[in-house]
Coordinates of C-alpha atoms and ligand atoms in Angstrom, one line a residue:
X1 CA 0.0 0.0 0.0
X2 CA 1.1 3.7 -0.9
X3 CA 1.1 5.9 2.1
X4 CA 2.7 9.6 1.5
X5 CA 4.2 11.1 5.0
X6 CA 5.6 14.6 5.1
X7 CA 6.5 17.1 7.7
X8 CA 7.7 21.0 8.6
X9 CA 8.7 21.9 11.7
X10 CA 6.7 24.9 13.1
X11 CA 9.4 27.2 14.2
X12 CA 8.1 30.6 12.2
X13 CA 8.0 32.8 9.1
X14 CA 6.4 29.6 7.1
X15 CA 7.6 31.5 3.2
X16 CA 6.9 31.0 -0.1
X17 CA 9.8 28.4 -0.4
X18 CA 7.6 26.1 2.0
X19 CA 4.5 26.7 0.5
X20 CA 6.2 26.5 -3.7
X21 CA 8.7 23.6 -2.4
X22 CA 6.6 21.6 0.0
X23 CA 3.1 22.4 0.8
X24 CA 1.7 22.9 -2.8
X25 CA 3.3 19.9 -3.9
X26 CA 1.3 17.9 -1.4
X27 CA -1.8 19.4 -2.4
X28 CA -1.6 17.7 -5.4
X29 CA -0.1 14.4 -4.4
X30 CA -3.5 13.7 -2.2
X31 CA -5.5 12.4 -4.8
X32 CA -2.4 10.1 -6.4
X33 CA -2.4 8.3 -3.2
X34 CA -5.7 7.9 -2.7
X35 CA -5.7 10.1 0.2
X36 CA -3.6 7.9 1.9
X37 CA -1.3 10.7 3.6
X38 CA 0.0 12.1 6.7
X39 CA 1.2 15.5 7.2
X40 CA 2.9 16.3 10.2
X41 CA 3.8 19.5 12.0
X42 CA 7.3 17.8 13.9
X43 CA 7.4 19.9 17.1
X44 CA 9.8 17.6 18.5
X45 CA 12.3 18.3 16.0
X46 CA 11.9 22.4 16.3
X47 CA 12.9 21.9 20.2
X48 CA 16.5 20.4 19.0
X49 CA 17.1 24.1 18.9
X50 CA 16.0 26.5 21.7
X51 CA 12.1 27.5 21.3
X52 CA 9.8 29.6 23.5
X53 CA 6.8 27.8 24.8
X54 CA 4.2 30.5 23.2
X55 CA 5.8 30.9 19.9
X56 CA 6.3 27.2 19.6
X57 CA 2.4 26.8 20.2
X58 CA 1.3 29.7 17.7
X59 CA 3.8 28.3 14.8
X60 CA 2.3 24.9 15.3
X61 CA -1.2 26.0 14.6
X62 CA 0.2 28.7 12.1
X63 CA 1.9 25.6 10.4
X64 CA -1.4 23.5 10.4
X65 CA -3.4 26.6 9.1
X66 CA -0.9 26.8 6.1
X67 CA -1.5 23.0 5.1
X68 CA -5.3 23.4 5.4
X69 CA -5.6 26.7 3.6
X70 CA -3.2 25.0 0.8
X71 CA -5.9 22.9 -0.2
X72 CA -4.9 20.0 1.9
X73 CA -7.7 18.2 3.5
X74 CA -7.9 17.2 6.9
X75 CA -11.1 15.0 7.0
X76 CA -9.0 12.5 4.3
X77 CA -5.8 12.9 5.3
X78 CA -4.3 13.0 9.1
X79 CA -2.8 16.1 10.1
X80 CA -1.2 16.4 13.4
X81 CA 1.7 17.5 15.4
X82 CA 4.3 15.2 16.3
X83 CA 4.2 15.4 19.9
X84 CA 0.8 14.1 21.2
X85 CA 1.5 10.7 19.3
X86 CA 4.1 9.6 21.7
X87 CA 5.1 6.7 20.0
X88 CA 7.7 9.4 17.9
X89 CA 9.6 9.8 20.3
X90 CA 9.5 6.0 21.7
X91 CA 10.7 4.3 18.4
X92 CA 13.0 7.4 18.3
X93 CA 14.9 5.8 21.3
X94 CA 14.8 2.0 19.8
X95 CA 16.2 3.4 16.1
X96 CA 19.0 5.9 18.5
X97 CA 20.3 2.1 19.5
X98 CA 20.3 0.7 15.9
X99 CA 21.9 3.9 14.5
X100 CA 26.0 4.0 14.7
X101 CA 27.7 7.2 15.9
X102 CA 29.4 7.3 12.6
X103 CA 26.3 7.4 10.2
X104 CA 25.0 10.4 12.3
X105 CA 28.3 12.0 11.9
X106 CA 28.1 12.4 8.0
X107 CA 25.3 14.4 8.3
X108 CA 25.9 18.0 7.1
X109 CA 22.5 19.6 8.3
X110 CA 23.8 19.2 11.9
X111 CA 27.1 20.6 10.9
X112 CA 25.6 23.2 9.4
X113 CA 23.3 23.9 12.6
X114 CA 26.0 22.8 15.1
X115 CA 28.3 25.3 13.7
X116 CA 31.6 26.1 15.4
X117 CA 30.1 24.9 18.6
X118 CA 29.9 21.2 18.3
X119 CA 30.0 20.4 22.0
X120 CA 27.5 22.6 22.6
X121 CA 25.0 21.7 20.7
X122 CA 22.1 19.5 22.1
X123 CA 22.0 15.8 21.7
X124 CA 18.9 16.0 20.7
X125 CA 20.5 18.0 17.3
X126 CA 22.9 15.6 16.7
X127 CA 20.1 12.8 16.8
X128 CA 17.4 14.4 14.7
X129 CA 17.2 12.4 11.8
X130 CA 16.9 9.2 13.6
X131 CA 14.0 11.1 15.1
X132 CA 12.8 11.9 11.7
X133 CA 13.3 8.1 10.7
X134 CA 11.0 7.1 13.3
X135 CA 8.4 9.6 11.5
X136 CA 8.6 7.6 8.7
X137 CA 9.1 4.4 9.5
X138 CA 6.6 4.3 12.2
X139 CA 3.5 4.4 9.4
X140 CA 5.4 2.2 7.0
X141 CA 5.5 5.1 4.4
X142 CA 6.6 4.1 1.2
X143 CA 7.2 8.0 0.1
X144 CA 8.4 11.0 1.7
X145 CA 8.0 14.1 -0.6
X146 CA 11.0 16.4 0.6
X147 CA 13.1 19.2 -0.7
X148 CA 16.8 18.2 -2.0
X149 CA 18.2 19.5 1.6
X150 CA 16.6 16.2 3.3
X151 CA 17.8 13.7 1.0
X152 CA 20.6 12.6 3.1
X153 CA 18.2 12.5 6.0
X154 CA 15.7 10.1 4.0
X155 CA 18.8 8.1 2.6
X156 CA 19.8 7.3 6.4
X157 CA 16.1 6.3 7.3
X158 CA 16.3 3.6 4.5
X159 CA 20.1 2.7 5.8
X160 CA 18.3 2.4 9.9
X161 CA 15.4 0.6 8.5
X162 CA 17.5 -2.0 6.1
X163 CA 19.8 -2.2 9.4
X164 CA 16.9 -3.0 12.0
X165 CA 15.3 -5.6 9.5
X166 CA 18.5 -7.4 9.4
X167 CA 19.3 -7.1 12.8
X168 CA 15.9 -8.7 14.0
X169 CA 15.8 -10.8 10.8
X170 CA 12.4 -9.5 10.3
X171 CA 10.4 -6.9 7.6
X172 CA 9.2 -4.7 10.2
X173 CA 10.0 -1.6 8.5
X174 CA 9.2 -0.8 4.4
X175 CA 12.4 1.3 2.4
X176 CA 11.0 4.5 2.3
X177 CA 11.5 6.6 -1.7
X178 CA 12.4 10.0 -1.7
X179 CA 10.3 12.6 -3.9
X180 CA 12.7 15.1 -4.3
X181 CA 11.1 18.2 -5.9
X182 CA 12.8 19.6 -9.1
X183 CA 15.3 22.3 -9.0
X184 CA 12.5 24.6 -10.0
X185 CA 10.9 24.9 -6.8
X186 CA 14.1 25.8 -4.9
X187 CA 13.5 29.3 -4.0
X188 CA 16.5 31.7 -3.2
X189 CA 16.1 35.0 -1.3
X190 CA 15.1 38.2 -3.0
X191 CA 18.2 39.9 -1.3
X192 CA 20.4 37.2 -2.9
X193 CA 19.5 35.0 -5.6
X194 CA 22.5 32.5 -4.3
X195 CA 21.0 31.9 -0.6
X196 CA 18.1 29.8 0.1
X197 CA 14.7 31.7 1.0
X198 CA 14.7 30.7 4.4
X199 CA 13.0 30.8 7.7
X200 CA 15.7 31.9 9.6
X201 CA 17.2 34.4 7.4
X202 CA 17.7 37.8 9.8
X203 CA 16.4 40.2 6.7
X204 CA 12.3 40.1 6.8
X205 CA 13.1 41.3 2.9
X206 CA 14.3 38.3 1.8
X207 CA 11.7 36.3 2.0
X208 CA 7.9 36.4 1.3
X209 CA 5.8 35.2 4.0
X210 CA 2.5 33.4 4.3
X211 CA 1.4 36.0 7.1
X212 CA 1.9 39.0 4.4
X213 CA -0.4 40.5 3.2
X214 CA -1.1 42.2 -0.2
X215 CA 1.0 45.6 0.1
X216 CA 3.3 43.8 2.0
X217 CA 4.0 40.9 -1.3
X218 CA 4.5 44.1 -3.4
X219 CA 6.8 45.9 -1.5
X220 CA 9.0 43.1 -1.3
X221 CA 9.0 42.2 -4.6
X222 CA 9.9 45.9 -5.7
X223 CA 12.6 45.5 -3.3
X224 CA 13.8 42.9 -4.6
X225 CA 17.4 42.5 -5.6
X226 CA 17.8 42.4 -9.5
X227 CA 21.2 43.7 -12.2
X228 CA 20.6 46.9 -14.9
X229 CA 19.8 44.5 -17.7
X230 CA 16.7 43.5 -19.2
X231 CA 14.9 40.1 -18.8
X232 CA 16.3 37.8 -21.6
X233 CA 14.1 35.9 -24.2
X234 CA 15.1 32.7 -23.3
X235 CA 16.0 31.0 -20.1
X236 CA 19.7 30.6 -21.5
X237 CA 20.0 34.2 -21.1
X238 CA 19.5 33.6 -17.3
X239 CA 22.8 32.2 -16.4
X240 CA 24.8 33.8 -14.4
X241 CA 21.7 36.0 -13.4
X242 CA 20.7 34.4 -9.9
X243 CA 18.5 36.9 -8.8
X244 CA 16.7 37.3 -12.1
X245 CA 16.5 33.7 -12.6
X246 CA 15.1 33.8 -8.9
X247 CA 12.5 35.8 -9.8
X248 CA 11.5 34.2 -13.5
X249 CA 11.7 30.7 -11.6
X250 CA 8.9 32.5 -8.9
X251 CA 6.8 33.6 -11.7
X252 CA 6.6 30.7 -13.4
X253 CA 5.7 28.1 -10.5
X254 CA 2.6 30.6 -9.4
X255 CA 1.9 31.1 -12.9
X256 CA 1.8 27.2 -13.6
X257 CA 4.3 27.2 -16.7
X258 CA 8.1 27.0 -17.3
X259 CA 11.0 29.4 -17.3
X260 CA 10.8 29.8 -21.1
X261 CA 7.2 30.4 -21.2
X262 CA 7.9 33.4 -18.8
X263 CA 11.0 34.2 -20.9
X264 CA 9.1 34.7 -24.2
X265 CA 6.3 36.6 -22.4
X266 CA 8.7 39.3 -20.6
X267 CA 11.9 39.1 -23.0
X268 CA 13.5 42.5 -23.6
X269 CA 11.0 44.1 -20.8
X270 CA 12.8 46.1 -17.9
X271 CA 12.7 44.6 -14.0
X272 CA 10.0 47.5 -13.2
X273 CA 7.6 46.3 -15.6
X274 CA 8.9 42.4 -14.9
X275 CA 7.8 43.2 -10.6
X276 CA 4.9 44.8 -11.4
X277 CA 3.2 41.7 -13.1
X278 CA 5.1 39.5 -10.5
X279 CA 3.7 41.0 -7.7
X280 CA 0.5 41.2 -9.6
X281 CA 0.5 37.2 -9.3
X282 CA 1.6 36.9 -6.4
X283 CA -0.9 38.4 -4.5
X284 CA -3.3 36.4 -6.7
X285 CA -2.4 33.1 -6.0
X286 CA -1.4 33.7 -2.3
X287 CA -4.1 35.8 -1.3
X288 CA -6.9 33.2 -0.9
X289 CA -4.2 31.2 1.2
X290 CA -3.3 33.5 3.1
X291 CA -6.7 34.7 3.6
X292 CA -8.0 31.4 4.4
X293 CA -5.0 31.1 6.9
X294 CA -5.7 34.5 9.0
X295 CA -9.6 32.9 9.2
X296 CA -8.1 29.6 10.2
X297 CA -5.8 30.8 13.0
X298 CA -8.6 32.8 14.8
X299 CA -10.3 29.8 15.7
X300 CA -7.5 27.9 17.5
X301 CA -10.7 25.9 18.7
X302 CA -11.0 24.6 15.0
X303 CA -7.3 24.2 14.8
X304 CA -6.9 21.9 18.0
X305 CA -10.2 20.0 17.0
X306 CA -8.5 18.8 13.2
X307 CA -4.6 18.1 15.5
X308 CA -6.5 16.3 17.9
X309 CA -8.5 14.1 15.2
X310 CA -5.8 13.8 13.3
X311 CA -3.6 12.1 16.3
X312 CA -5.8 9.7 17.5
X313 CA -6.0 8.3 13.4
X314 CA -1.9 8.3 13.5
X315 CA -2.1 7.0 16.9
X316 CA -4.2 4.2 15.9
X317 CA -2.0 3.1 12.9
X318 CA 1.4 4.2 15.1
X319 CA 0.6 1.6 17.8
X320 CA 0.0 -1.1 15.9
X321 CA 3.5 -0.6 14.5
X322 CA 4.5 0.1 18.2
X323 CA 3.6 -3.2 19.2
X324 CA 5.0 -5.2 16.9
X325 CA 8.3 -3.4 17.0
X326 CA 8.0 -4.6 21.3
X327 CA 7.7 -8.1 20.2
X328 CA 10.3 -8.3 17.7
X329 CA 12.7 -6.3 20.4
X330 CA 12.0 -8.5 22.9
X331 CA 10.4 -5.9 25.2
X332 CA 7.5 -7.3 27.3
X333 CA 4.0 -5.9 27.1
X334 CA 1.7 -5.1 30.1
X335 CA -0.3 -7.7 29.4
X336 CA 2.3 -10.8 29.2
X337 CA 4.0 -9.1 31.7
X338 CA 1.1 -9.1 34.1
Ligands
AMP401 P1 12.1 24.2 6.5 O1 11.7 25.5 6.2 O2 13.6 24.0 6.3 O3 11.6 23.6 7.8 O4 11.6 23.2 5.4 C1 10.2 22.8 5.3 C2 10.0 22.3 3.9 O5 10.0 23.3 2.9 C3 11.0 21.2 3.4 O6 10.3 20.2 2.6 C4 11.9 22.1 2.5 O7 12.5 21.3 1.5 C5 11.0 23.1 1.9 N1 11.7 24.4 1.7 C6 12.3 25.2 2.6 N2 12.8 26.3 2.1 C7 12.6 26.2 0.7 C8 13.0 27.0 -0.4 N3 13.7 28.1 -0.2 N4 12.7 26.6 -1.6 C9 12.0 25.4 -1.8 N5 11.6 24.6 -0.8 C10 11.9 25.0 0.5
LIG402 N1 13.5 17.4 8.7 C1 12.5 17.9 7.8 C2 12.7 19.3 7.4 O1 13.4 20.0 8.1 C3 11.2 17.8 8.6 C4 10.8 16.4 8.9 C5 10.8 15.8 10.1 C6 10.3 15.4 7.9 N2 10.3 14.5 10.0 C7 10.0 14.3 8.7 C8 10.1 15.5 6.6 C9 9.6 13.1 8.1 C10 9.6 14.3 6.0 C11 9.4 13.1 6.7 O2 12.2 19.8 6.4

């Protein structure tokens, strides 16, 4: 069976990247799998690095807003944060004794995050994407749309899953596939077309967020970092361009065409006249969401209702997983233990 699981961690300033790289995607991969999917909003991974309690609450339901006002929907698929199905964090601790020091070590999102400071980072960082193998592993999900920055994460899940199997000698755990998303729906900053759009970036202008609204999207994108020339006819005429290719590659995923399409349309046109239709269609495409979102968070009641539905659904399909791992372990349950 064909079971789709996915997950963001709610830690702020959810951007267009998320919503072009991730969320949208999604949207559309509901009906290919038969509604078989899990999103999750992983709040135990966003406390590997310091949180505050209230933010940490308000970017969870912001995070589960911004899936259902995406078009993703919660009656047919589960949607819920990672922390009130306990059984994360349990088959967490059995993969942490399955996973060698040395895998863990190759990892370059930790040394990214860990920076200079290696020692002083958290354990808790350094084990994240064992974590984020028991996410996966624990509903037997056979695909895990991601961006390209998680690959190595999902190629390690595979490696601790074929590892357990073998260990045990048993086919507890299904080989999860990557769905990378094409290059087209990286998105780079619009103060520099070489740097990720990203959550934690200090500038608020380099990055368009699902909290903005209309005069907001404009203002950034006339802000935008672009060069004095004019937008080339084709998409060849891009290279070396970042930011310009930044903001064709933008146009053209709202727009729902390709780079070239957008190149014929706005070849030998200036930047002002290029930003002016951008922002145009930005605001068109990501005003009903982030209308829909501003409705959505002001009933937290609403918001805690779908989370609470949707973890007793993963709950029910994470336990039966739970138990079987105990058996194969060797751990004894209540009941035979009684
Ligand atoms: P993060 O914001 O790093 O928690 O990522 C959440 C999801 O959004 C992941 O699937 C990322 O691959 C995707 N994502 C984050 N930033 C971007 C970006 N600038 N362009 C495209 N996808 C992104
Ligand atoms: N690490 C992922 C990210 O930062 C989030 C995540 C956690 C995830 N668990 C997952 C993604 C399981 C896919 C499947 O984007």
């Amino acid at each position: 069976m064909k079971r789709i699981f996915s997950g963001i961690q709610p830690t702020g300033n959810l951007h267009l990247g998320n919503y072009l790289g991730a969320i949208r995607n999604w949207v559309g991969m509901q009906q290919d799998f038969d509604f078989n999917c899990i999103f999750c909003i992983v709040d135990l991974h966003a406390i590997t690095v310091p949180q505050d309690p209230a933010e940490l609450a308000a970017n969870t339901r912001e995070v589960t807003a911004a899936y259902i006002a995406s078009g993703i929907d919660p009656k047919r698929c589960i949607i819920f944060n990672q922390s009130m199905v306990s059984a994360h964090a349990e088959l967490a601790w059995v993969l942490n004794c399955h996973a060698p020091m040395g895998w863990l070590n190759r990892m370059t999102q930790f040394k990214e995050k860990a920076g200079k400071r290696r020692d002083a980072a958290a354990v808790g960082l350094f084990a994240y994407p064992v974590l984020m193998a028991a996410d996966i592993l624990l509903y037997r999900a056979s695909d895990v749309p991601v961006g390209e920055d998680q690959k190595q994460h999902l190629e390690l899940s595979r490696d601790i899953a074929g590892a357990f199997n073998r260990h045990y000698n048993c086919e507890a755990f299904v080989l999860p596939e990557p769905r990378i998303f094409g290059a087209a729906t990286r998105v780079m900053s619009l103060r520099d077309g070489t740097a990720k759009m990203s959550k934690s970036d200090p500038s608020a202008w380099s990055r368009i967020n699902l909290s903005d609204d209309a005069d907001a999207i404009a203002q950034k994108i006339r802000r935008a970092k672009t060069d004095p020339e004019a937008l080339p006819s084709e998409p060849a005429g891009l290279e070396g361009r970042p930011e310009a290719e930044n903001l064709v590659g933008i146009h053209a995923a709202l727009a729902g065409v390709d780079e070239a399409a957008v190149c014929r349309e706005f070849g030998g046109r200036g930047f002002a006249d290029f930003k002016a239709a951008l922002s145009e269609l930005a605001v068109e495409v990501l005003s009903p969401v982030t209308a829909e979102m501003r409705r959505l968070t002001a009933d937290p009641g609403y918001i805690d209702g779908v989370l609470a539905d949707g973890a007793a659904r993963a709950g029910a399909i994470a336990s039966v997983t739970m138990s079987e791992i105990r058996k194969v372990v060797g751990f004894l349950t209540p009941r035979q233990g009684a």
